[in-house]
Short mmCIF file of C-alpha atoms and ligand atoms in Angstrom, two decimals:
data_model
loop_
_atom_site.label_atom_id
_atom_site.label_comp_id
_atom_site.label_asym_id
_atom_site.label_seq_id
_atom_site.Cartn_x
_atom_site.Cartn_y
_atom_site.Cartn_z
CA UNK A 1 -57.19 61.70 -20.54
CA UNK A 2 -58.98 58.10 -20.60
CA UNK A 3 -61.40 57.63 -18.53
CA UNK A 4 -61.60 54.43 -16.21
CA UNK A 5 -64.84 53.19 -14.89
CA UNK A 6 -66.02 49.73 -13.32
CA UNK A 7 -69.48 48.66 -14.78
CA UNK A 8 -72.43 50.29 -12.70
CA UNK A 9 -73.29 48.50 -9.41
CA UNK A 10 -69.92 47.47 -8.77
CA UNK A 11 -66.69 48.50 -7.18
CA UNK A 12 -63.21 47.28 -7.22
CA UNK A 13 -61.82 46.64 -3.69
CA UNK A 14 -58.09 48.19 -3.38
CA UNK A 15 -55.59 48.95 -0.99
CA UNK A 16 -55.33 49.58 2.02
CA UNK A 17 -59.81 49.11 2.01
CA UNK A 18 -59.48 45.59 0.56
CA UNK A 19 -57.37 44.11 3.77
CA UNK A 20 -60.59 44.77 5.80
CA UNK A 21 -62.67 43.14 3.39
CA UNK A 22 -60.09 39.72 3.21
CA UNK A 23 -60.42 40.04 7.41
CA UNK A 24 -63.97 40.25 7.10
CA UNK A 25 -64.18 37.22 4.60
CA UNK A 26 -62.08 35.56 7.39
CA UNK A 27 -63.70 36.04 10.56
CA UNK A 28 -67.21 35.34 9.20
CA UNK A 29 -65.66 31.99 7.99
CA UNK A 30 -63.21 30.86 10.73
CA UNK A 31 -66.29 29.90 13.49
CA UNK A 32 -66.93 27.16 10.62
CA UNK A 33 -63.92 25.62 10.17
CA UNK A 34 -64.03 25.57 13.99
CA UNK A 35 -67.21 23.54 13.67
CA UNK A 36 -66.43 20.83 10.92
CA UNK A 37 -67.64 22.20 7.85
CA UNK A 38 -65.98 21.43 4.53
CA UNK A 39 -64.62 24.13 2.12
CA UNK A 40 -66.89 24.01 -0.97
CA UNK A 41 -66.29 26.13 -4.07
CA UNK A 42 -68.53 25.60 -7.11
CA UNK A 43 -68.65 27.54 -10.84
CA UNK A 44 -69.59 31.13 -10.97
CA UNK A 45 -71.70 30.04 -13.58
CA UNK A 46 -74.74 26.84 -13.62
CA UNK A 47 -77.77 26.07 -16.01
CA UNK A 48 -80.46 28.26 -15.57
CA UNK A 49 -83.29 26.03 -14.81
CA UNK A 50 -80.65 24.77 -11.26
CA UNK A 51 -81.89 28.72 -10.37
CA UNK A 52 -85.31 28.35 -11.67
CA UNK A 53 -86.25 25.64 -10.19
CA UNK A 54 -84.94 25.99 -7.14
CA UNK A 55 -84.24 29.78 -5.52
CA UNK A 56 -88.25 29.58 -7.51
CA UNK A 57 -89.71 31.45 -10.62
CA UNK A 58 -91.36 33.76 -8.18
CA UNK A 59 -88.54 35.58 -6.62
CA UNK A 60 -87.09 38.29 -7.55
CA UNK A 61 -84.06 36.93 -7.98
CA UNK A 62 -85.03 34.83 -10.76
CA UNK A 63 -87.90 36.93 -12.28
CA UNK A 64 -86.01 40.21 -12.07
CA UNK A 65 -82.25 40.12 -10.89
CA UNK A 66 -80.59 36.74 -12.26
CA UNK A 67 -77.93 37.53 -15.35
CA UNK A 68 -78.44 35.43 -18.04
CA UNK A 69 -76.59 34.37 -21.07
CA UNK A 70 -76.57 32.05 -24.12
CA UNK A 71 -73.23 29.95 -24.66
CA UNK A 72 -71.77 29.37 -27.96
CA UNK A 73 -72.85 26.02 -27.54
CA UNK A 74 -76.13 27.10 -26.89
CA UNK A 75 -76.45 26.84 -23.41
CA UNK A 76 -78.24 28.70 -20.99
CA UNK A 77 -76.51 30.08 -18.01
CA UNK A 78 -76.62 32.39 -15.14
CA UNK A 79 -74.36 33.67 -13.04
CA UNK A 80 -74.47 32.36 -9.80
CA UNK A 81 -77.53 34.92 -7.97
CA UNK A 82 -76.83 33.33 -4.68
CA UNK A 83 -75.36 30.17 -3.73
CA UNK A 84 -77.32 27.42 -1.54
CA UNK A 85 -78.55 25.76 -4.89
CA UNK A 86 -75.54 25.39 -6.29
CA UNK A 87 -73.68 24.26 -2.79
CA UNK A 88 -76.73 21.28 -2.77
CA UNK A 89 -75.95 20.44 -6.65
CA UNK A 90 -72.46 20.49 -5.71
CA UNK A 91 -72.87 18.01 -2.84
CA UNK A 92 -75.72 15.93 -4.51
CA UNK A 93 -73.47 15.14 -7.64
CA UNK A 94 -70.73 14.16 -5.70
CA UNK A 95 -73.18 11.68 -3.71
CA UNK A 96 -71.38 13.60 -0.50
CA UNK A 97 -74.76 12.42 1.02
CA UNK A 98 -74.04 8.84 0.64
CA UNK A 99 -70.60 9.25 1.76
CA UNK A 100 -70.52 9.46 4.96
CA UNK A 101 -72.20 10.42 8.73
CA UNK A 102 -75.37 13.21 7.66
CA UNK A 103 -75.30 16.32 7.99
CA UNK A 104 -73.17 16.95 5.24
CA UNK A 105 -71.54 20.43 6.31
CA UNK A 106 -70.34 22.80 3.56
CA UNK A 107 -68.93 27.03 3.96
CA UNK A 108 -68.49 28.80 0.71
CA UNK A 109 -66.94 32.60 0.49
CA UNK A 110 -67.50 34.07 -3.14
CA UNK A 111 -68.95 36.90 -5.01
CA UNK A 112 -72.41 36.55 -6.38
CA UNK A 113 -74.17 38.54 -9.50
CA UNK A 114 -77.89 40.37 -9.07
CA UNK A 115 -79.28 42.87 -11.43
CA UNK A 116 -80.19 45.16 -9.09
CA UNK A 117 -81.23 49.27 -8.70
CA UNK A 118 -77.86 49.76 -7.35
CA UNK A 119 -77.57 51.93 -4.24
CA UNK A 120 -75.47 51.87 -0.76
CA UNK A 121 -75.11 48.39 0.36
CA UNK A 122 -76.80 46.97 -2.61
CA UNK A 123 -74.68 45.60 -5.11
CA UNK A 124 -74.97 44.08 -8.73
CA UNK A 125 -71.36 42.04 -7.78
CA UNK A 126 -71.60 41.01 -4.08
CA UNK A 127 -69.18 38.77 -1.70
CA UNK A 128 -70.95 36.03 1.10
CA UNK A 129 -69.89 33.89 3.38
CA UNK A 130 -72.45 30.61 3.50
CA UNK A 131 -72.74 27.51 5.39
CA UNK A 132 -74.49 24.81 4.68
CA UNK A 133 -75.43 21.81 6.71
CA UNK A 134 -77.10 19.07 4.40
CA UNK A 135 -79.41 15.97 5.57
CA UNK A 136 -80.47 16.21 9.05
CA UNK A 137 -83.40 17.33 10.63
CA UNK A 138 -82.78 18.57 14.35
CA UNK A 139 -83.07 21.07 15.38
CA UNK A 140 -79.78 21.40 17.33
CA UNK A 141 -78.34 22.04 13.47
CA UNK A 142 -80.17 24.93 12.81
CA UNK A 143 -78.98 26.71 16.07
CA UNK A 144 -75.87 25.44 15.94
CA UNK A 145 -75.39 27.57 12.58
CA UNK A 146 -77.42 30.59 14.25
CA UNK A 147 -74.78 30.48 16.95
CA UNK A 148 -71.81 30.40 14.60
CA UNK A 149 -73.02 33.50 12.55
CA UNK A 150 -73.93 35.30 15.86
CA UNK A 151 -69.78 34.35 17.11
CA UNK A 152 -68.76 35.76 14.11
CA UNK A 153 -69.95 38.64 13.89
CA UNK A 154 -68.95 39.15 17.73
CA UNK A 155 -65.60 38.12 16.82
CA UNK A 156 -65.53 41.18 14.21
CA UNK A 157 -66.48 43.33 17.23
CA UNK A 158 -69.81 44.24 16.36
CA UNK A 159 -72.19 45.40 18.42
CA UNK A 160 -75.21 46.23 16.52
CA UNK A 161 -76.03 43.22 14.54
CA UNK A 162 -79.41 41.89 15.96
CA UNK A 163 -80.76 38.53 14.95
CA UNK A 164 -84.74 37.73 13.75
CA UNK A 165 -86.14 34.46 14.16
CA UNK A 166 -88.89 32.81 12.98
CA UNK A 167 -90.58 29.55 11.58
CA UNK A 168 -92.59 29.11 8.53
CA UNK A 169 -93.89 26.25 8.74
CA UNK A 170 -93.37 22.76 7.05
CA UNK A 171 -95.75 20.77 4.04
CA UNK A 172 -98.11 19.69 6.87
CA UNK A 173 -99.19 23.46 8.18
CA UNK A 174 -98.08 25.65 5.63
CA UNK A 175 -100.73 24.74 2.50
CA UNK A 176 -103.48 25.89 5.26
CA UNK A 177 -101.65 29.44 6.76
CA UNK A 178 -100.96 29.78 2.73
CA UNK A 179 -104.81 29.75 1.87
CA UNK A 180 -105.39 32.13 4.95
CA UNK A 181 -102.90 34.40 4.06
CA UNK A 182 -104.33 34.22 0.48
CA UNK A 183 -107.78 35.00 1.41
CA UNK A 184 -106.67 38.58 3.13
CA UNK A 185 -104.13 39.34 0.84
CA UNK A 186 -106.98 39.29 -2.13
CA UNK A 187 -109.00 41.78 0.01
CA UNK A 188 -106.18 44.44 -0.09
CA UNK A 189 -105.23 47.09 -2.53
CA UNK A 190 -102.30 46.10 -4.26
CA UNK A 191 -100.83 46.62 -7.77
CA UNK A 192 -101.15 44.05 -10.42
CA UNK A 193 -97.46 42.42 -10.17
CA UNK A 194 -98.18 42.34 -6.43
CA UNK A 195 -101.59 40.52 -6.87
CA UNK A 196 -100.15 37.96 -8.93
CA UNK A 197 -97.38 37.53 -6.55
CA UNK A 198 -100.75 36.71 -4.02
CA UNK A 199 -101.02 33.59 -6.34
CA UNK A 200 -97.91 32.04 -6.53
CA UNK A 201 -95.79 32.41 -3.27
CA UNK A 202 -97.95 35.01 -0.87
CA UNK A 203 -95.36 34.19 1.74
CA UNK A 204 -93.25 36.71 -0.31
CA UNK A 205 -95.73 40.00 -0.04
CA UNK A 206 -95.07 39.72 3.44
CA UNK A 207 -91.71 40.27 2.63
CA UNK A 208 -92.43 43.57 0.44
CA UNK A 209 -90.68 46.92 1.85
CA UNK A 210 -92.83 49.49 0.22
CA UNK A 211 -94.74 51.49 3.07
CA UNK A 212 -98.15 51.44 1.53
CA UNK A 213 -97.68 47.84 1.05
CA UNK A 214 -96.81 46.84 4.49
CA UNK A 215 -99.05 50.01 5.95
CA UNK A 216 -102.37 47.44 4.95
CA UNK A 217 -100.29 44.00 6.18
CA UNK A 218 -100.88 45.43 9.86
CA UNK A 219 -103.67 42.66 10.55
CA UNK A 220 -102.27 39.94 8.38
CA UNK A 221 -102.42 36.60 9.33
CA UNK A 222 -99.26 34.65 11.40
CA UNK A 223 -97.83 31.66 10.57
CA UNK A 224 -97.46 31.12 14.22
CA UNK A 225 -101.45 31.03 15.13
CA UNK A 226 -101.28 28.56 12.19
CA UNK A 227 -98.60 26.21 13.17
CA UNK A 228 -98.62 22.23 13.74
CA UNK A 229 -97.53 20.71 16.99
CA UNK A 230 -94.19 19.38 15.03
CA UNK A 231 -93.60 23.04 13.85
CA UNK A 232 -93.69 24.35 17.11
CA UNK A 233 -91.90 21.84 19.22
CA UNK A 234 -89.08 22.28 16.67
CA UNK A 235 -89.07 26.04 16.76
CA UNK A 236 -89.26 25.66 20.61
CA UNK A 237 -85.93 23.36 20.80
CA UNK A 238 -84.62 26.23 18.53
CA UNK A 239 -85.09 28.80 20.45
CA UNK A 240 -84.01 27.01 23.77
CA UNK A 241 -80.59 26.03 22.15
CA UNK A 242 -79.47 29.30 20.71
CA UNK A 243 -81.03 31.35 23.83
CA UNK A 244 -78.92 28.90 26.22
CA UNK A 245 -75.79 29.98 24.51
CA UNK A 246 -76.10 33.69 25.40
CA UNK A 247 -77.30 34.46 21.78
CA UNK A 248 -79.94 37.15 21.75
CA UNK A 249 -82.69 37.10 19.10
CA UNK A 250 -85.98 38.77 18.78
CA UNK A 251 -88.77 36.95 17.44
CA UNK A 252 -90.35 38.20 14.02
CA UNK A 253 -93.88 36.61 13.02
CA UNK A 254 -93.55 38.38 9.87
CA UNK A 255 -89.76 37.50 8.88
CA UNK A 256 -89.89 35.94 5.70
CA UNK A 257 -87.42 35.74 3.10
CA UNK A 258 -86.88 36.20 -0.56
CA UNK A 259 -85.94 32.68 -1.59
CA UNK A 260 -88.88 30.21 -2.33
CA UNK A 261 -87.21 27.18 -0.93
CA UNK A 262 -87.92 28.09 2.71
CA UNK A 263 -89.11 26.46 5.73
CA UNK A 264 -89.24 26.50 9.03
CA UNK A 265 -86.22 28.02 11.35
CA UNK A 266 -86.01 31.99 9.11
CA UNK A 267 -83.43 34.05 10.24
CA UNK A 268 -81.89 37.26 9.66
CA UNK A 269 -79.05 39.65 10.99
CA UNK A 270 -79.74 43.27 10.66
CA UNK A 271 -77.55 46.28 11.58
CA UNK A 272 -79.18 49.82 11.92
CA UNK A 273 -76.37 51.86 10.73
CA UNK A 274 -76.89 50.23 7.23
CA UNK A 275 -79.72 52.39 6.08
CA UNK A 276 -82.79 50.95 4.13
CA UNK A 277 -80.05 47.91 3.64
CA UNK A 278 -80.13 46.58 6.80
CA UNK A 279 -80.13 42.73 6.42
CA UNK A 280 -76.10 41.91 6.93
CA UNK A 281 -77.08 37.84 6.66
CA UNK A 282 -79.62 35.67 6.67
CA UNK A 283 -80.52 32.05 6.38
CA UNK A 284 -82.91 29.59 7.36
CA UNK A 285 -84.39 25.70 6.82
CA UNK A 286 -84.75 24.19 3.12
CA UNK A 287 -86.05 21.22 3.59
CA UNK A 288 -87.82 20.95 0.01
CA UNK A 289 -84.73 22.44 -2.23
CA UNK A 290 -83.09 18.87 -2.67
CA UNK A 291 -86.16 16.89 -4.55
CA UNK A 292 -86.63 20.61 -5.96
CA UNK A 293 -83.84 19.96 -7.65
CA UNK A 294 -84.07 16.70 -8.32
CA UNK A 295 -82.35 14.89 -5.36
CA UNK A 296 -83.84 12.77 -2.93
CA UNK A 297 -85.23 14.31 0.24
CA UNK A 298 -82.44 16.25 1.87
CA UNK A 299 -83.56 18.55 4.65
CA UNK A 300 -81.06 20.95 5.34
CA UNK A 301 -80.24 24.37 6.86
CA UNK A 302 -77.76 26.91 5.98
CA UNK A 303 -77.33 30.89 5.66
CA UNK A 304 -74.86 33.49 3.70
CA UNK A 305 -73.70 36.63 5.53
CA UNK A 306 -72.68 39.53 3.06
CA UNK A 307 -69.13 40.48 3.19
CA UNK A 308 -69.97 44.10 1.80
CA UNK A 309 -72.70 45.01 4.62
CA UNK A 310 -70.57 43.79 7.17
CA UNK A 311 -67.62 45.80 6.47
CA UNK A 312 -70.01 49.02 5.88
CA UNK A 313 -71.67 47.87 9.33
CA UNK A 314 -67.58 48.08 10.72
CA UNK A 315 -67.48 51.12 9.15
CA UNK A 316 -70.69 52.69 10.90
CA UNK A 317 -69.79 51.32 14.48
CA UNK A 318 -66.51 52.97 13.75
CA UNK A 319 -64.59 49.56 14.65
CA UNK A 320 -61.17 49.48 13.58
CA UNK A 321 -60.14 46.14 12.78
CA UNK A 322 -56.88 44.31 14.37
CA UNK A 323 -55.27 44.11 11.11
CA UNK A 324 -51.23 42.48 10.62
CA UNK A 325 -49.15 45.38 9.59
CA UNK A 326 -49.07 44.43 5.75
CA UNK A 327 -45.08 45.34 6.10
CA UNK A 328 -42.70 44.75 9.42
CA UNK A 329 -39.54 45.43 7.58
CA UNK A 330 -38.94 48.05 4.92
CA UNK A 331 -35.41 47.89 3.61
CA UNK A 332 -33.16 50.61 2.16
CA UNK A 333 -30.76 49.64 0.00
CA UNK A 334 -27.68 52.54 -0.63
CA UNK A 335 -25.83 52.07 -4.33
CA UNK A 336 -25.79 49.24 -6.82
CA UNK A 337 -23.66 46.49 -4.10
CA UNK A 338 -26.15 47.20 -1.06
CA UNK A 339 -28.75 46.54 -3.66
CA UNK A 340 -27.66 42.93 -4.04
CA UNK A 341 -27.01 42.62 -0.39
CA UNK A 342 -30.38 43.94 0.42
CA UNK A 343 -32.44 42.37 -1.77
CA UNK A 344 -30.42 38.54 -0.73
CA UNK A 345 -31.61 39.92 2.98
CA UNK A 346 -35.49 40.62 2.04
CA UNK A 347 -35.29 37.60 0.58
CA UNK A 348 -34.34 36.17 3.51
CA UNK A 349 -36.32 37.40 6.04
CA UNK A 350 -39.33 36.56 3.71
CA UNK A 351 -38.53 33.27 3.94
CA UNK A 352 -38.19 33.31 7.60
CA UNK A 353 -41.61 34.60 7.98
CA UNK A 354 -41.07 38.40 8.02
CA UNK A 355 -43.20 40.77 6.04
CA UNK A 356 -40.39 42.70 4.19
CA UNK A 357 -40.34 45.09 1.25
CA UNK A 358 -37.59 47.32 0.07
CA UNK A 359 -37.03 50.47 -1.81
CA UNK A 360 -37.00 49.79 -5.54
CA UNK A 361 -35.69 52.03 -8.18
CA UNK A 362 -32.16 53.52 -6.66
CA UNK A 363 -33.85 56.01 -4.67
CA UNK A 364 -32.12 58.54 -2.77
CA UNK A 365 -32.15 57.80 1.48
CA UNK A 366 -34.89 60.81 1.79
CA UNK A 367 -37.21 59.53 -1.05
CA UNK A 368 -36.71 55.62 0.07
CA UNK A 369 -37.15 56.35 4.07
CA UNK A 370 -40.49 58.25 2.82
CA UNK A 371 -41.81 55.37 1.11
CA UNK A 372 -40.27 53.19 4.96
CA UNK A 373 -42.69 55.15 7.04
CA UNK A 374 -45.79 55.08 4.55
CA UNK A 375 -45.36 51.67 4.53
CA UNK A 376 -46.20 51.13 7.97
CA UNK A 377 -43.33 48.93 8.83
CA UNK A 378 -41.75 49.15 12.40
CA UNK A 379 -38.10 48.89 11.27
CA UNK A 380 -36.27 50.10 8.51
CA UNK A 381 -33.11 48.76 7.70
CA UNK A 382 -30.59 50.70 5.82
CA UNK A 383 -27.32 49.74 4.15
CA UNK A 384 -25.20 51.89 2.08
CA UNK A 385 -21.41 51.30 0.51
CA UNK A 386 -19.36 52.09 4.04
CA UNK A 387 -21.84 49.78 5.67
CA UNK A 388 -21.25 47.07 4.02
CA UNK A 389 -17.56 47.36 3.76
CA UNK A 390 -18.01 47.14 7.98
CA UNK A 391 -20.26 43.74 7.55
CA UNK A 392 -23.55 45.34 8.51
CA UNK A 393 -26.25 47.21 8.05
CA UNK A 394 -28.36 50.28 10.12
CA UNK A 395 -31.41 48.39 11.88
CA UNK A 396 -33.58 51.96 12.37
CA UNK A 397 -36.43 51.60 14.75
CA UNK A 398 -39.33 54.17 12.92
CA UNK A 399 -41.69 54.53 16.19
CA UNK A 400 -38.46 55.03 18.73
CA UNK A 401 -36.17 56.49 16.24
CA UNK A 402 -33.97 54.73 17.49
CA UNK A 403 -30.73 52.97 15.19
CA UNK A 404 -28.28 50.62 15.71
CA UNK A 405 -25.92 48.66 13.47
CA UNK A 406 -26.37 45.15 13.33
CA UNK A 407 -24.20 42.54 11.60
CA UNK A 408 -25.17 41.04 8.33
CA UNK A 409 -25.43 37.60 8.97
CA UNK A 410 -27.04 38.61 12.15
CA UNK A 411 -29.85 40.52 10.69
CA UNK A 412 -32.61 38.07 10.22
CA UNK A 413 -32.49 36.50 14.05
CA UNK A 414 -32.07 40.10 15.26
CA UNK A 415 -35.60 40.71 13.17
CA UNK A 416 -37.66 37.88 14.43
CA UNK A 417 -36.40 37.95 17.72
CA UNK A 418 -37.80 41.64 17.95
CA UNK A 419 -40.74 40.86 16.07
CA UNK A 420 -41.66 38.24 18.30
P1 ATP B 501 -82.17 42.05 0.64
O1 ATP B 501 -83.46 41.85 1.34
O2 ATP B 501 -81.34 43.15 1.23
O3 ATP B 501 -82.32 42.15 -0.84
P2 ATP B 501 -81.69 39.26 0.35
O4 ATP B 501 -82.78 38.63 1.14
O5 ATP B 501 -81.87 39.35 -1.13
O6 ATP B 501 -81.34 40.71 0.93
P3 ATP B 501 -79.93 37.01 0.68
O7 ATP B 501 -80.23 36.44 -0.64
O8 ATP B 501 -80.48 36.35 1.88
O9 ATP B 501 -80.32 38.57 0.70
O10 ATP B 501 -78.36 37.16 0.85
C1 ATP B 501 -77.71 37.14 2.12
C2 ATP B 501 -76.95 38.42 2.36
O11 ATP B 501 -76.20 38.80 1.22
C3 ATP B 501 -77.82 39.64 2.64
O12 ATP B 501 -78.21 39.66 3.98
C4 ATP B 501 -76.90 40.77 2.29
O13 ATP B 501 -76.00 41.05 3.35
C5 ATP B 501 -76.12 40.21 1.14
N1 ATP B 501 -76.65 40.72 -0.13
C6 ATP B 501 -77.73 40.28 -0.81
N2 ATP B 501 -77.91 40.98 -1.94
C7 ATP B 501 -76.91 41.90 -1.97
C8 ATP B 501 -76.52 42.93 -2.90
N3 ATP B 501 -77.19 43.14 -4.02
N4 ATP B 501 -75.44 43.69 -2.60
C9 ATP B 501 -74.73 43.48 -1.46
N5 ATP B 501 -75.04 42.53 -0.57
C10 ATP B 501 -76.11 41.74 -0.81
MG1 MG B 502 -82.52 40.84 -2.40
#
């Protein structure tokens, strides 16, 4: 016997799991396409230095978890870690900022690459959902997005996603909490990775899980007891908006997130029946990533919910998704002539907007009405020689039981009438 195996740190997604996962990808998109955003979709693939530069050579994901590769051509590449930077390339080289009315509002669904310790919920080959709203400063825009991840997750019927908010800051306070947090962050024990981290983005120890780590962050300093008026009339406005539409959010001083390009408005969704994975999305205010990258000033705000977590979070609550039967008609065609028939029929119906499949292979009736009811499909419809010769075929009702004969040319409005 071979032996099959997908490469470590990834899975394939399959029937009947991967319908949940397409209904997933759908819900956590469709509150955006409600709400004027754009469908974006940009390489797998960019230049290094776009990742580099500007998710920031102190993250993880750069230092630690970015694939990398050398083209022919002698290129360098990575495979897309994450996908706000490319989404702001995308939109930057197609001047969509001097197109038209700011923001400029993007939603991307696609699978992402980390080199990562794989483990539940924690992928090496990941799916998101991300929006992106590009150009605009108010703070209406950064709620606005806050609410449409909070509806879509409702919409999925989940119960126990709760939503952290904070504010980091902005170029005018940030440089001064920064030197604070510095200061006490020198005076701790920490290893030597962790110490150098202290020098280039302390924001991110903050951010580090490890217990003896965060056990000696107990009395670090706040960005919040360091904030400018601006910062915290905009956090304020925040706050009001997304409160005022009956989203609930809990306030986190020490939310911070892995990505350099950070500021103000953080966020993140986290479920409790995801384990030490908890964070199902997350997002927050970039106003420096543009001229990061290269682009004029740009501020913008986005986020990118993970389609994995989110079905695993389904999976904990135990919610079973409304999903369309994948087959409403499951036809049964008797000898070589009701094959022809049938398959004209399925073909038919198909094109009349009715999920149809039939029984290939000249099965016998018990074999082919086996493979009827595994498919799920309410009606079976069966057609043998002495049918045919009468002009119609058995319409068999699999929940009832119940059968009739129907005419032939009578069968597809019979079908969608009943179907509805
Ligand atoms: P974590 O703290 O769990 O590593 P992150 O801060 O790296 O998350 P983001 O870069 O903000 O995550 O990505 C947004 C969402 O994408 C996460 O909230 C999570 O649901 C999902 N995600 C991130 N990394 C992975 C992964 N390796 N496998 C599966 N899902 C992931
Ligand atoms: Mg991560």
């Amino acid at each position: 016997m071979s032996s099959f195996s997908a490469p470590k740190g990834t899975y394939d997604l399959i029937p009947p799991d991967s319908a949940a996962f397409l209904a997933v990808r759908e819900a956590l998109s469709a509150p955006l396409r409600r709400a004027g955003y754009g469908y974006v979709e940009t390489p797998g693939f960019e230049h290094v230095e776009l990742f580099s530069r500007g998710v920031g050579e102190s993250t993880d994901i750069v230092t630690k978890e970015m694939y990398t590769l050398t083209t022919k051509g002698g290129d360098r590449l990575a495979l897309r870690p994450e996908g706000t930077a490319s989404v702001l390339r995308a939109a930057l080289q197609a001047n969509l900022h001097r197109a038209g009315g700011l923001p400029v509002k993007l939603w991307y669904s696609g699978t992402y690459y980390r080199y990562e310790r794989p483990q539940a919920g924690r992928y090496r080959h990941f799916s998101q959902v991300g929006a992106e709203a590009i150009g605009v400063e108010d703070p209406a825009v950064d709620a606005e997005l806050i609410i449409l991840a909070a509806d879509a997750y409702r919409s999925l019927g989940l119960g126990g996603v709760r939503l952290l908010l904070n504010s980091l800051g902005d170029r005018a306070c940030r440089p001064g909490y920064r030197a604070v947090l510095q200061d006490f962050l020198r005076g701790l024990d920490l290893d030597e990775e962790t110490r150098a981290r202290i020098e280039i983005n302390p924001l991110r120890v903050l951010d580090d899980k490890r217990p003896e780590v965060q056990r000696q962050l107990a009395g670090a300093p706040m960005m919040r007891d360091h904030m400018c008026e601006a910062c915290k009339e905009y956090h304020e406005r925040v706050r009001e908006l997304v409160d005022a539409a009956g989203v609930a959010f809990t306030d986190d001083p020490r939310l911070v997130r892995g990505l350099d390009y950070y500021t103000r408005t953080t966020f993140e969704f986290v479920h409790d029946g995801l384990g030490a994975q908890s964070a199902v999305g997350g997002g927050g205010r970039y106003d420096g990533l543009s001229e990061m990258i290269g682009g004029p000033p740009l501020p913008s705000v986005g986020w990118a919910l993970g389609v994995d977590r989110t079905v695993l979070a389904l999976r904990a609550e135990g919610v079973d998704l409304d999903l369309p039967a994948a087959t409403d008609v499951f036809a049964v065609p008797l000898g070589e002539e009701a094959g022809r028939r049938v398959f004209a029929l399925v073909t038919e119906l198909r094109r009349a907007g009715v999920a149809a499949d039939l029984a290939y292979g000249g099965r016998s009736v018990k074999a082919a009405m086996r493979l009827a009811n595994r498919s799920g499909a309410r009606y079976a419809l069966v057609a043998g020689e002495r049918d045919l010769a009468a002009g119609v075929a058995q319409l068999k009702d699999l929940e009832s039981g119940e059968q009739e004969a129907v005419a032939l040319d009578a069968v597809v409005t019979e079908l969608t009438r009943r179907l509805g």
